[in-house]
JSON list of C-alpha atoms and ligand atoms in Angstrom, two decimals:
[
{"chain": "D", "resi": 1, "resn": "UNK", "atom": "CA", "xyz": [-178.09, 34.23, 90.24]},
{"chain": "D", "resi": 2, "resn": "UNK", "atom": "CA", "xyz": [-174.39, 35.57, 89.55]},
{"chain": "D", "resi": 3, "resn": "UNK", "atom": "CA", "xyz": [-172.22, 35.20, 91.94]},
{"chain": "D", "resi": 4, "resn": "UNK", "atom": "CA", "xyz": [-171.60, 39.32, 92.22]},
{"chain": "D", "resi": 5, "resn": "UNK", "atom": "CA", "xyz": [-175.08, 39.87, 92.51]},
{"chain": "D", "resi": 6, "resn": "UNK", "atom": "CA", "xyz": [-175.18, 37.35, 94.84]},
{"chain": "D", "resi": 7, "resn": "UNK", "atom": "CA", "xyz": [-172.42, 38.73, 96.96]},
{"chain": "D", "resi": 8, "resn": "UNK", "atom": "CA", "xyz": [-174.21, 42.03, 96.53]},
{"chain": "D", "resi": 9, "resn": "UNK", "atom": "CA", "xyz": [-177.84, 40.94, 98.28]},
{"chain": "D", "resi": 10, "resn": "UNK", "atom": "CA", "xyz": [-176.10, 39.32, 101.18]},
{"chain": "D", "resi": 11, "resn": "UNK", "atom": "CA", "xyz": [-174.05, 42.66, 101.52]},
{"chain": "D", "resi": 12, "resn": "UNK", "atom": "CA", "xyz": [-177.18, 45.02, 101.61]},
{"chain": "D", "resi": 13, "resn": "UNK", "atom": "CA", "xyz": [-179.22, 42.34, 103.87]},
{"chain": "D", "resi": 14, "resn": "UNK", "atom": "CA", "xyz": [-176.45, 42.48, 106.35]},
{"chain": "D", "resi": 15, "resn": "UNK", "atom": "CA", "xyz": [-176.41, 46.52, 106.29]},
{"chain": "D", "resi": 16, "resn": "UNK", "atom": "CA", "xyz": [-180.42, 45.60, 107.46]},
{"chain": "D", "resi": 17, "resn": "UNK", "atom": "CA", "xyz": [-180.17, 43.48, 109.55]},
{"chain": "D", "resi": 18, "resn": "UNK", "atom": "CA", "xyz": [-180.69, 44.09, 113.54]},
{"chain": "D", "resi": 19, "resn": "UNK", "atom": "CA", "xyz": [-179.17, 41.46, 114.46]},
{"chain": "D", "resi": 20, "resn": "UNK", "atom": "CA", "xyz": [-175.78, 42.82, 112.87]},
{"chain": "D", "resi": 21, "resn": "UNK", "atom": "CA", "xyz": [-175.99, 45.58, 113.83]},
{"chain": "D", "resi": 22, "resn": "UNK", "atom": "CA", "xyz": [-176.89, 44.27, 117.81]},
{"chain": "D", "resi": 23, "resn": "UNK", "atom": "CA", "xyz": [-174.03, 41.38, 117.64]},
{"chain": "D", "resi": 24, "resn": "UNK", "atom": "CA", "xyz": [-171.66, 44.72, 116.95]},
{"chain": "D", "resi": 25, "resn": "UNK", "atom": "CA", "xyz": [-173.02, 46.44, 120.04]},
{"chain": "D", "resi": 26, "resn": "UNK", "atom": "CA", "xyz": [-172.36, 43.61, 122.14]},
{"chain": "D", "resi": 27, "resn": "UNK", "atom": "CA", "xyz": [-169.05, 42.33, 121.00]},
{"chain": "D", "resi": 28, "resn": "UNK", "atom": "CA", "xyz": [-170.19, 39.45, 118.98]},
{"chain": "D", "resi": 29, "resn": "UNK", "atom": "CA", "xyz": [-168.24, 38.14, 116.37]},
{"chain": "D", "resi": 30, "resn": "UNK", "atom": "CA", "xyz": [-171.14, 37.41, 114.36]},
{"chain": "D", "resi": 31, "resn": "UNK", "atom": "CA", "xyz": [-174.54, 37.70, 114.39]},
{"chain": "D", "resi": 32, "resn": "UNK", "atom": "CA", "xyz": [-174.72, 33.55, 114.56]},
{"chain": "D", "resi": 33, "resn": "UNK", "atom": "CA", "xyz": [-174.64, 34.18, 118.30]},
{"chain": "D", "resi": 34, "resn": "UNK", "atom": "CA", "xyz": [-178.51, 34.71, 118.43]},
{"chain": "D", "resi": 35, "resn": "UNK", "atom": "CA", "xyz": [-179.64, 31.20, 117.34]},
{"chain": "D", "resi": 36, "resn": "UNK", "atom": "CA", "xyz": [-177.54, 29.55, 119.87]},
{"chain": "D", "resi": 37, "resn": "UNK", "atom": "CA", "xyz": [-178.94, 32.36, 122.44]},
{"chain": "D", "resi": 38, "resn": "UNK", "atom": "CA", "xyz": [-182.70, 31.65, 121.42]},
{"chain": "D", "resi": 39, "resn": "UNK", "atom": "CA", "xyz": [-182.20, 27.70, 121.17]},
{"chain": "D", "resi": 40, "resn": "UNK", "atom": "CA", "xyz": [-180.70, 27.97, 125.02]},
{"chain": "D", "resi": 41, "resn": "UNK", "atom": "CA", "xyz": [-183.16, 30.27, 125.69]},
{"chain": "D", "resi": 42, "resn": "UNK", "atom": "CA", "xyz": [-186.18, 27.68, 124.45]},
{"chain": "D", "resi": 43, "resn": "UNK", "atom": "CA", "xyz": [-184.62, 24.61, 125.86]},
{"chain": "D", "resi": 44, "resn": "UNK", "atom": "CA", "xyz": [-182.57, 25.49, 128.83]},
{"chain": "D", "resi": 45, "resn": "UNK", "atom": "CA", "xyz": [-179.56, 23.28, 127.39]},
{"chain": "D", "resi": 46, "resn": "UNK", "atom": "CA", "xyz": [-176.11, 24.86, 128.83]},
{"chain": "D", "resi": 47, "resn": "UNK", "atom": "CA", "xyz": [-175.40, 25.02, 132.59]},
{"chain": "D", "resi": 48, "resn": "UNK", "atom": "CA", "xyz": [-172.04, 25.84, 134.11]},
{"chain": "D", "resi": 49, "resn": "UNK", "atom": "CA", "xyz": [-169.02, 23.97, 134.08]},
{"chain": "D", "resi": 50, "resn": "UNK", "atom": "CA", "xyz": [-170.06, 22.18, 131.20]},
{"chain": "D", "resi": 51, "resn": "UNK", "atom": "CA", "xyz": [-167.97, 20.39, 129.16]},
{"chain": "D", "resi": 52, "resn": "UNK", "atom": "CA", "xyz": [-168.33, 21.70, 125.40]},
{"chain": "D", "resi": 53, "resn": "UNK", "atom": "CA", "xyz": [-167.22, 20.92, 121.63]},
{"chain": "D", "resi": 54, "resn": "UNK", "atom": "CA", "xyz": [-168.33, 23.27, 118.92]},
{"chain": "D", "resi": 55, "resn": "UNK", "atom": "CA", "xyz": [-167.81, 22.05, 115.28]},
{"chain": "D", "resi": 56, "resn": "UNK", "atom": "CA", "xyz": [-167.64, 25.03, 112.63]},
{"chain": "D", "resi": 57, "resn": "UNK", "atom": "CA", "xyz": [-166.55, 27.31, 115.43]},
{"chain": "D", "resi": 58, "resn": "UNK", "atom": "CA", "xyz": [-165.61, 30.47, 113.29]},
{"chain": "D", "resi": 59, "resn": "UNK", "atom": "CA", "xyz": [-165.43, 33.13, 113.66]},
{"chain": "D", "resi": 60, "resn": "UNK", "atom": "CA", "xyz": [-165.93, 32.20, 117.13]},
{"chain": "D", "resi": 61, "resn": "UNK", "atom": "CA", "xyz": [-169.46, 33.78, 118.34]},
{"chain": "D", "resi": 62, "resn": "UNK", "atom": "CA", "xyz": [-171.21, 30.47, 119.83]},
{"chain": "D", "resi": 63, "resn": "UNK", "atom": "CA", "xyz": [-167.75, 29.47, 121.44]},
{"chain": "D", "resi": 64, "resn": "UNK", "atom": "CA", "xyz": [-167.83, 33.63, 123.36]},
{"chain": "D", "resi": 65, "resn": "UNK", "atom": "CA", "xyz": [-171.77, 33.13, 123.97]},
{"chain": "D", "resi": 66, "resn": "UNK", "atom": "CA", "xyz": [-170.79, 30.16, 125.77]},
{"chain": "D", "resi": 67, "resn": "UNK", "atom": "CA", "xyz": [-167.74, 31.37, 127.70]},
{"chain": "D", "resi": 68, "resn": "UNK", "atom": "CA", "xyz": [-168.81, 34.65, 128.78]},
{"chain": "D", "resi": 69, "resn": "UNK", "atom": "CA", "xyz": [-172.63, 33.37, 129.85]},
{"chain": "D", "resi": 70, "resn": "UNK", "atom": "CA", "xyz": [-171.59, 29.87, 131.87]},
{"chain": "D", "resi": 71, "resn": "UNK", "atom": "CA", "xyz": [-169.23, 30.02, 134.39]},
{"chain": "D", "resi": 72, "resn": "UNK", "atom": "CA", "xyz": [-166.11, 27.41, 134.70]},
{"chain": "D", "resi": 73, "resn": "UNK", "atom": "CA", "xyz": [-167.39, 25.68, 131.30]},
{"chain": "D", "resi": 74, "resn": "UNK", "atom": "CA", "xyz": [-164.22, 24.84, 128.72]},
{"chain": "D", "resi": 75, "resn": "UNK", "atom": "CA", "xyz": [-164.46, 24.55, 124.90]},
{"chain": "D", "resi": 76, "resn": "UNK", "atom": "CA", "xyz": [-162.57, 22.61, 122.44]},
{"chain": "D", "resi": 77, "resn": "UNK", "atom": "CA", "xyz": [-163.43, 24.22, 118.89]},
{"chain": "D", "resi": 78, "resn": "UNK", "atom": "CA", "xyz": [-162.18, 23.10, 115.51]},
{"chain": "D", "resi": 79, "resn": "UNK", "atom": "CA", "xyz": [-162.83, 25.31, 112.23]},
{"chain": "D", "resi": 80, "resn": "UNK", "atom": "CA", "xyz": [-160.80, 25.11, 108.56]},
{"chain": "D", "resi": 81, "resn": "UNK", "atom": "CA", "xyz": [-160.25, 28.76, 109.81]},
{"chain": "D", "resi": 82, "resn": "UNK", "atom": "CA", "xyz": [-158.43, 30.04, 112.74]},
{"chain": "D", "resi": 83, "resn": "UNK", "atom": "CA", "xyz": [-159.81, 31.75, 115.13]},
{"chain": "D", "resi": 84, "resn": "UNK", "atom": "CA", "xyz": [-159.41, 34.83, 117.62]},
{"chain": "D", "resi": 85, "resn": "UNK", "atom": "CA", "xyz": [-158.19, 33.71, 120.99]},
{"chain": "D", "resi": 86, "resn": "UNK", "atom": "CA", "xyz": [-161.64, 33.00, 123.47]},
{"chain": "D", "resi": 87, "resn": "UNK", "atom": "CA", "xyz": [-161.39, 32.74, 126.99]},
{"chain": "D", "resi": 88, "resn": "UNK", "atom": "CA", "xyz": [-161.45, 29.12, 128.33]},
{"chain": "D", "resi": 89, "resn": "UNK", "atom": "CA", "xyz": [-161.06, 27.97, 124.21]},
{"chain": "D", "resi": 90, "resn": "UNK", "atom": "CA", "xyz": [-158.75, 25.62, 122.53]},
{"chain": "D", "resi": 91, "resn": "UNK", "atom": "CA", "xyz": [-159.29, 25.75, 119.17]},
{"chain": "D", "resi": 92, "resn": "UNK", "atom": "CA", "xyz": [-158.00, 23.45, 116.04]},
{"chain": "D", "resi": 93, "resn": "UNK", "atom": "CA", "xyz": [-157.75, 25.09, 112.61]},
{"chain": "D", "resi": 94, "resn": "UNK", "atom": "CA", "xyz": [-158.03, 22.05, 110.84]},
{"chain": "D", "resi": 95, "resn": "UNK", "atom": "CA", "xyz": [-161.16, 19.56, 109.01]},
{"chain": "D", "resi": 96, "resn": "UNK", "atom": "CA", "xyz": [-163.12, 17.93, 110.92]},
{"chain": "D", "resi": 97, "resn": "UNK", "atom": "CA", "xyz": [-164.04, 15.19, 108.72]},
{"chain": "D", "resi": 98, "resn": "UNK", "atom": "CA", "xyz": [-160.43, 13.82, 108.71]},
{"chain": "D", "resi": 99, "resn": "UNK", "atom": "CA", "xyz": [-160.04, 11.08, 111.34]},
{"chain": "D", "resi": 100, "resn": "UNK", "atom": "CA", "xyz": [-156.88, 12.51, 113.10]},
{"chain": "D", "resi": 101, "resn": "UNK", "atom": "CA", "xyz": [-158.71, 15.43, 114.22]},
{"chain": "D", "resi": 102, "resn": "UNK", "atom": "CA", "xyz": [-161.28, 13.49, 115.35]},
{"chain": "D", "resi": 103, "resn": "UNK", "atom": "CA", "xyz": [-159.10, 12.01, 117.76]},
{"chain": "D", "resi": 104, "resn": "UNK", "atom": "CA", "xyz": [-157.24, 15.46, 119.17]},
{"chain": "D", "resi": 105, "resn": "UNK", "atom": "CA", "xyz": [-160.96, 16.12, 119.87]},
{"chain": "D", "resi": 106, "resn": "UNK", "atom": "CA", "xyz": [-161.69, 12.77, 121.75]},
{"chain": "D", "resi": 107, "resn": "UNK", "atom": "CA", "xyz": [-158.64, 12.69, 123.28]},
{"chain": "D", "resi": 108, "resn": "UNK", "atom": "CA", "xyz": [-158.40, 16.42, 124.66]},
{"chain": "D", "resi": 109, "resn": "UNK", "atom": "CA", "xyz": [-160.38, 16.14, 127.85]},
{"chain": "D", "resi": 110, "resn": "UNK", "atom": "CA", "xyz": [-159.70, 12.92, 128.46]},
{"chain": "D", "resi": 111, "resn": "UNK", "atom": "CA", "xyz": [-163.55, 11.87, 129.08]},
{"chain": "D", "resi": 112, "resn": "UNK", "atom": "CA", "xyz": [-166.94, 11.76, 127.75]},
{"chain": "D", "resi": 113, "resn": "UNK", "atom": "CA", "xyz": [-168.24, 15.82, 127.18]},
{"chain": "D", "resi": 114, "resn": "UNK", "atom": "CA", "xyz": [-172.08, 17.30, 127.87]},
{"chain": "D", "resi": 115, "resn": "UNK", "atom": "CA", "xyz": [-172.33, 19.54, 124.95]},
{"chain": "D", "resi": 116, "resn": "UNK", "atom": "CA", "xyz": [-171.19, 19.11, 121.11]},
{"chain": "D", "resi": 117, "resn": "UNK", "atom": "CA", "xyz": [-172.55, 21.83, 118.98]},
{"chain": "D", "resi": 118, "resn": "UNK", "atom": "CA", "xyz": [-172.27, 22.45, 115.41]},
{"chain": "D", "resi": 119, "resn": "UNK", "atom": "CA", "xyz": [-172.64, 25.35, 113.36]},
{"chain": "D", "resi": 120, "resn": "UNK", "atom": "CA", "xyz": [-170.37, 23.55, 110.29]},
{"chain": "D", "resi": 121, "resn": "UNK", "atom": "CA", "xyz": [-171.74, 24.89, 106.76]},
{"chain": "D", "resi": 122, "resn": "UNK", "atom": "CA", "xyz": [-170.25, 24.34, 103.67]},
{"chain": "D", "resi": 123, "resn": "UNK", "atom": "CA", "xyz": [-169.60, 28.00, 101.59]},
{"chain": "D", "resi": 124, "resn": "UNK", "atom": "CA", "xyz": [-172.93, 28.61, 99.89]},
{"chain": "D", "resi": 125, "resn": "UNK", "atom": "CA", "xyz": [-172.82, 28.27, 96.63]},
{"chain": "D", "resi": 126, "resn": "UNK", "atom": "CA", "xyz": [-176.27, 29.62, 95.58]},
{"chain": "D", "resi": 127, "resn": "UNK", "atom": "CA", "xyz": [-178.28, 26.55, 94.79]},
{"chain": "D", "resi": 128, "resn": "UNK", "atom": "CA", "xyz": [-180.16, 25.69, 97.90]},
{"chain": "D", "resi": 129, "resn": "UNK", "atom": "CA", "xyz": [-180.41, 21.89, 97.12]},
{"chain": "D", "resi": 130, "resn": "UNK", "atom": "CA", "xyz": [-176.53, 21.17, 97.10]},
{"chain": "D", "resi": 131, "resn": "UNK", "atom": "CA", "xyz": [-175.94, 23.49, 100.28]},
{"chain": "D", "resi": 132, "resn": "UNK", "atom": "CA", "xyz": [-178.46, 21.22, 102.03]},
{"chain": "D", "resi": 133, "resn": "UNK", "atom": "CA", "xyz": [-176.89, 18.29, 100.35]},
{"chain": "D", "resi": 134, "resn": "UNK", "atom": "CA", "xyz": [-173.69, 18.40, 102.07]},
{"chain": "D", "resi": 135, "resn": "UNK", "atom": "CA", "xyz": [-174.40, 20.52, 104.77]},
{"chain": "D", "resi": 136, "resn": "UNK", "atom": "CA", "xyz": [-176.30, 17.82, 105.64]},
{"chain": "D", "resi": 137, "resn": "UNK", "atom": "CA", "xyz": [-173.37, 15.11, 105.43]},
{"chain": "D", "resi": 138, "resn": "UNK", "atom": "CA", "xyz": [-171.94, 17.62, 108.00]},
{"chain": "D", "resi": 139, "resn": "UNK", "atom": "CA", "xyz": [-175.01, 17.24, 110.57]},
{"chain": "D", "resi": 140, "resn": "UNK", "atom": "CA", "xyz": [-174.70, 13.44, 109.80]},
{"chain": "D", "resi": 141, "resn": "UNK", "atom": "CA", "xyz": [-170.74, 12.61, 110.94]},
{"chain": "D", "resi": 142, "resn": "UNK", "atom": "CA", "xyz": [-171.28, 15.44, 113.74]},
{"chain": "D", "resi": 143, "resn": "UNK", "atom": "CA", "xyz": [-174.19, 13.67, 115.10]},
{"chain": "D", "resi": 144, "resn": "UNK", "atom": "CA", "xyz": [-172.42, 9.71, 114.71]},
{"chain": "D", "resi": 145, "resn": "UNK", "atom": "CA", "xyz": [-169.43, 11.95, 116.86]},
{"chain": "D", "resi": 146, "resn": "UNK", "atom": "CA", "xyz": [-171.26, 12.85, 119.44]},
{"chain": "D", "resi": 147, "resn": "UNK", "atom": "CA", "xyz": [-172.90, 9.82, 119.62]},
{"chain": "D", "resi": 148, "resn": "UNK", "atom": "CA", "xyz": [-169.10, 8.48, 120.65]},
{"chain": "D", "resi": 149, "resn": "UNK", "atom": "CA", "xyz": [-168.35, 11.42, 122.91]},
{"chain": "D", "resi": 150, "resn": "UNK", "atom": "CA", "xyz": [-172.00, 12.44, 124.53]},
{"chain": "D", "resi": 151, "resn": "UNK", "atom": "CA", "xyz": [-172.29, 11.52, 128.33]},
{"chain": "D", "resi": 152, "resn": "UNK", "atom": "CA", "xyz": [-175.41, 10.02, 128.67]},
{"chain": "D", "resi": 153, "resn": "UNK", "atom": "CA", "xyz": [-177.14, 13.19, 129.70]},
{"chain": "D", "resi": 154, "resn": "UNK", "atom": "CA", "xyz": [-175.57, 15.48, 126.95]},
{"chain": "D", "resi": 155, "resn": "UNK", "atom": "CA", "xyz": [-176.83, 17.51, 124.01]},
{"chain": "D", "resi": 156, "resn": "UNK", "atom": "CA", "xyz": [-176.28, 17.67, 120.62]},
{"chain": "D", "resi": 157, "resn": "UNK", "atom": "CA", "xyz": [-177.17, 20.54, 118.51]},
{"chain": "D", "resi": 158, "resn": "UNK", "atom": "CA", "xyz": [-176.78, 20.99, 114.83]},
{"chain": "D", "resi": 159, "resn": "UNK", "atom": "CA", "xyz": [-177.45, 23.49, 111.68]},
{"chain": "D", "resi": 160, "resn": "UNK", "atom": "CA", "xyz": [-179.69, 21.09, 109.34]},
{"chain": "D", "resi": 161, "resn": "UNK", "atom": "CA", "xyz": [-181.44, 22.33, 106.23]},
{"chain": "D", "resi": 162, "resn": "UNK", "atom": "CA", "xyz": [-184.46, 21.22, 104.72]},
{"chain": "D", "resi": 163, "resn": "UNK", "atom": "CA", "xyz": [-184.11, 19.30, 102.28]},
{"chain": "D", "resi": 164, "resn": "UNK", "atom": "CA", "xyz": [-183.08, 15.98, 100.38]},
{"chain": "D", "resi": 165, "resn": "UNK", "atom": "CA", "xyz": [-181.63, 14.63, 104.02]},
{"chain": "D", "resi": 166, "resn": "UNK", "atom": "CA", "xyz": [-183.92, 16.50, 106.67]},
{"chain": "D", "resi": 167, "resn": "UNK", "atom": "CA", "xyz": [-185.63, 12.97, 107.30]},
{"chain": "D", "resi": 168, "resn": "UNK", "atom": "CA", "xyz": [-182.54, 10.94, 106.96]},
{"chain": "D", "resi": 169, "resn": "UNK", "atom": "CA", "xyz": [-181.51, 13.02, 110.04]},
{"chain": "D", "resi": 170, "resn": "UNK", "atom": "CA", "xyz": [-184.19, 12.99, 111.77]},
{"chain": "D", "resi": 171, "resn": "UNK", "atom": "CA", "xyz": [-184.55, 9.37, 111.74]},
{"chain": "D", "resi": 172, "resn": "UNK", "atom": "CA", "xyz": [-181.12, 9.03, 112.56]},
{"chain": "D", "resi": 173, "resn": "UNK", "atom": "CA", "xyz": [-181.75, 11.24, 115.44]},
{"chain": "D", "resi": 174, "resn": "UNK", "atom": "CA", "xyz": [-184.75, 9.91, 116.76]},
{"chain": "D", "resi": 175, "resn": "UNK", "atom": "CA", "xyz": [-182.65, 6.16, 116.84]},
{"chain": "D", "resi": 176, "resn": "UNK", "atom": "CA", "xyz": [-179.73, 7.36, 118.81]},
{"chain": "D", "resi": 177, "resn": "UNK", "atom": "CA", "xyz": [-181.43, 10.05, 121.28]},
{"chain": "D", "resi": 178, "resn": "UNK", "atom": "CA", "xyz": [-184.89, 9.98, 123.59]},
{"chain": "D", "resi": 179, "resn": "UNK", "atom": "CA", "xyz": [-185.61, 13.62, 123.12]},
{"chain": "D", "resi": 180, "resn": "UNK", "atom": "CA", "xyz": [-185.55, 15.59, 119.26]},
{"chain": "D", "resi": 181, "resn": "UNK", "atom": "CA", "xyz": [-186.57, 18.48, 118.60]},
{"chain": "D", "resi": 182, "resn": "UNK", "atom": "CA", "xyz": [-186.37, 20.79, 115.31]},
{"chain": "D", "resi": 183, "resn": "UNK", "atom": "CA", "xyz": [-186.00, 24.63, 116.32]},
{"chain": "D", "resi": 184, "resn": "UNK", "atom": "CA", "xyz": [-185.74, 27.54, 113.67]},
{"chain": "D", "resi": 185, "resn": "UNK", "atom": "CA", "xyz": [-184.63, 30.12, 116.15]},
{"chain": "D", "resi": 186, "resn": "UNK", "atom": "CA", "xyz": [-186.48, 33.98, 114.99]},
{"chain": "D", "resi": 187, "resn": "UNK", "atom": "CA", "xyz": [-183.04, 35.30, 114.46]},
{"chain": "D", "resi": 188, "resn": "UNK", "atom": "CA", "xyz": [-182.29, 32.35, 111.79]},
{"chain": "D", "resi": 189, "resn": "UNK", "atom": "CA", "xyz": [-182.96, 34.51, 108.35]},
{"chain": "D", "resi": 190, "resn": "UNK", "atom": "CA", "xyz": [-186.72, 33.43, 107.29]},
{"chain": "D", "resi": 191, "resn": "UNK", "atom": "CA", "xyz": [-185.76, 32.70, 102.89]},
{"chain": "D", "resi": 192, "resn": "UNK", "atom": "CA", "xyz": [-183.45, 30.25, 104.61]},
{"chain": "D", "resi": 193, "resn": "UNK", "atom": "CA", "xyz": [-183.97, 27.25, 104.66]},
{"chain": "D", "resi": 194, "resn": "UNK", "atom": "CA", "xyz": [-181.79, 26.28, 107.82]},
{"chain": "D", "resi": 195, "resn": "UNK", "atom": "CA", "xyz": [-183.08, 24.89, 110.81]},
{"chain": "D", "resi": 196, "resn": "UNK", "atom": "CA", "xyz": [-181.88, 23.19, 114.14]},
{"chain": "D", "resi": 197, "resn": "UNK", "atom": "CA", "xyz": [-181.87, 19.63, 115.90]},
{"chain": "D", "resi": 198, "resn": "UNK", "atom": "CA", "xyz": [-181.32, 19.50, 119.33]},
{"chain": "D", "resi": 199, "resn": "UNK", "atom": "CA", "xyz": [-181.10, 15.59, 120.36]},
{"chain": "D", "resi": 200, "resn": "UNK", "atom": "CA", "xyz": [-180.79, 14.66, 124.32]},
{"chain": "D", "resi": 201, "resn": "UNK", "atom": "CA", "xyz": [-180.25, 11.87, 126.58]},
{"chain": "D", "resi": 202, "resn": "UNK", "atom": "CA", "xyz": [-178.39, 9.33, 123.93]},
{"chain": "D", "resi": 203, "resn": "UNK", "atom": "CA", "xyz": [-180.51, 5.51, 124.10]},
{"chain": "J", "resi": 301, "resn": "LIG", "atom": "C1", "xyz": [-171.87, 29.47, 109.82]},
{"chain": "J", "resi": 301, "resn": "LIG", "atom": "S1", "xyz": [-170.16, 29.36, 110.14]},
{"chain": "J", "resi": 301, "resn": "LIG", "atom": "C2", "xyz": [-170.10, 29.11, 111.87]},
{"chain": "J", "resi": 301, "resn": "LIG", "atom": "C3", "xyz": [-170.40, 30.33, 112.71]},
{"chain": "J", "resi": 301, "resn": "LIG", "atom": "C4", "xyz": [-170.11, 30.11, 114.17]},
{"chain": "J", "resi": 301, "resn": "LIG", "atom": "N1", "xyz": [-171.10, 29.24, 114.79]},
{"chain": "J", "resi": 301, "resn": "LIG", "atom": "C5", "xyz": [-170.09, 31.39, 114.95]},
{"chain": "J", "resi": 301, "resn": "LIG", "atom": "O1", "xyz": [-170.96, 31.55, 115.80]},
{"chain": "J", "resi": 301, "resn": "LIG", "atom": "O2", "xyz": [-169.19, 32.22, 114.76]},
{"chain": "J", "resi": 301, "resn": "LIG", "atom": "C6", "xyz": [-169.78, 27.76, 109.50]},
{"chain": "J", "resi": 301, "resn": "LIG", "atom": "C7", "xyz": [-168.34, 27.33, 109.66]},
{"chain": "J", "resi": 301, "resn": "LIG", "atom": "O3", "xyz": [-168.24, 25.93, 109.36]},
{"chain": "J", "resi": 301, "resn": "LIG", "atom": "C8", "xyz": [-166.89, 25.72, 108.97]},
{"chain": "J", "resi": 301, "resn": "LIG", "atom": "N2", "xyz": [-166.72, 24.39, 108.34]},
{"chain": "J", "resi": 301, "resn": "LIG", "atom": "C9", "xyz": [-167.29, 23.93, 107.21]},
{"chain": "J", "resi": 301, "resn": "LIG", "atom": "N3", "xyz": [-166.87, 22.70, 106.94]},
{"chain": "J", "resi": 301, "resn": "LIG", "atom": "C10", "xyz": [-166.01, 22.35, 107.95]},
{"chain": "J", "resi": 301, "resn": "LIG", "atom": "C11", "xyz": [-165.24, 21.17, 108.23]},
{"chain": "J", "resi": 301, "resn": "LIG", "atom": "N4", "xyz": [-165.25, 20.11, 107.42]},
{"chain": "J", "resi": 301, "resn": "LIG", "atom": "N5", "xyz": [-164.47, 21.16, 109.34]},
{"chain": "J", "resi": 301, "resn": "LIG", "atom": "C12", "xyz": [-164.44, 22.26, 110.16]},
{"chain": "J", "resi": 301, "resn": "LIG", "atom": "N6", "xyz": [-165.15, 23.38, 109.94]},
{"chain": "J", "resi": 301, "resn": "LIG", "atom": "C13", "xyz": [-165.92, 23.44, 108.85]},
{"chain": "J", "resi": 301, "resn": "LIG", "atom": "C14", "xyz": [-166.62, 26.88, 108.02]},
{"chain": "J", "resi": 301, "resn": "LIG", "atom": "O4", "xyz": [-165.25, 27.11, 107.85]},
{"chain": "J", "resi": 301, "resn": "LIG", "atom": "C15", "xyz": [-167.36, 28.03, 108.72]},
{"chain": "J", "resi": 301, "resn": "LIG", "atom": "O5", "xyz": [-166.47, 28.84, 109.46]}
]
């Protein structure tokens, strides 16, 4: 598909879409909110005062879900973008790929977190088998992060798509966590072909 076409579809399903149109209503940056909302909602993951990293952070809507709904919790975000100030947020514009952000991560509270959640896709570029591709390598050095900066008890949650590396991660997942589970939350759009891993309680 052309590019302005494609730009065109995603332009007329977002017009559509309730969950647009509901993330406006209640001051959600984006309508990305929902699938962390309905993946908490399944597996009861985020309590208060919890200590949280989200990977892919912009514009910012998992980051407000989280400090608006759980009392006393604190974020560190990182996104190539910037982001709009959140309360209890410190956000990096910067790649997270590159070691040295890595560290500002590990190093900013100074101990081992409960949470690490990552939304981190690559700008679509149409064919479904190369956004999986590296969307994928995303899930992958997420998940070996968090296997470095998990307490024992924590979560990891990640966008994954099917495709070429869905088992890859999965296996991965499965070697590094007791508890995996693959969620496609009803608000995640149904011709895609993204889906979720939450992994608990690291081996
Ligand atoms: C689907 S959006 C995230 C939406 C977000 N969860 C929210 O609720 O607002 C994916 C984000 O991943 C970010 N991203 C992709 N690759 C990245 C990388 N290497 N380092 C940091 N962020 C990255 C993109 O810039 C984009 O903003």
């Amino acid at each position: 598909m052309k590019k302005n076409k494609f730009s065109k579809n995603w332009i007329i399903k977002q017009k559509r879409d309730i969950y647009v149109k509901k993330s406006k209503l209640e001051g959600y940056r984006s309508r990305a909110v929902y699938k962390l909302q309905e993946i908490n909602e399944k597996f009861k993951l985020i309590k208060n005062n919890a200590l949280v990293v989200d990977l892919g952070a912009a514009p910012g809507s998992w980051s407000q879900y989280i400090s608006r709904n759980f009392k006393s919790s604190k974020i560190i975000s990182i996104d190539l973008k910037d982001i709009e100030p959140i309360k209890n947020l410190f956000h990096i514009k910067g790649d997270f790929t590159e070691d040295d952000q890595k560290i500002k991560i590990q190093n900013y509270f100074g101990k081992k977190v409960d949470l690490i959640i990552s939304d981190m896709a690559v700008n679509t570029t149409g064919n479904k088998s190369v956004d999986s591709l590296v969307t994928g390598e995303l899930c992958i050095e997420a998940m070996n992060f968090a296997v470095e900066l998990l307490n024992k008890k924590g979560t990891f949650i990640s966008k994954l798509f099917m495709g070429a590396s869905f088992n890859e991660i999965v296996a991965l997942g499965k070697k590094t966590f007791n508890q995996v589970d693959i969620f496609k939350p009803p608000s995640s759009r149904k011709d895609s072909k993204e889906n979720f891993i939450i992994c608990r309680n690291l081996r």
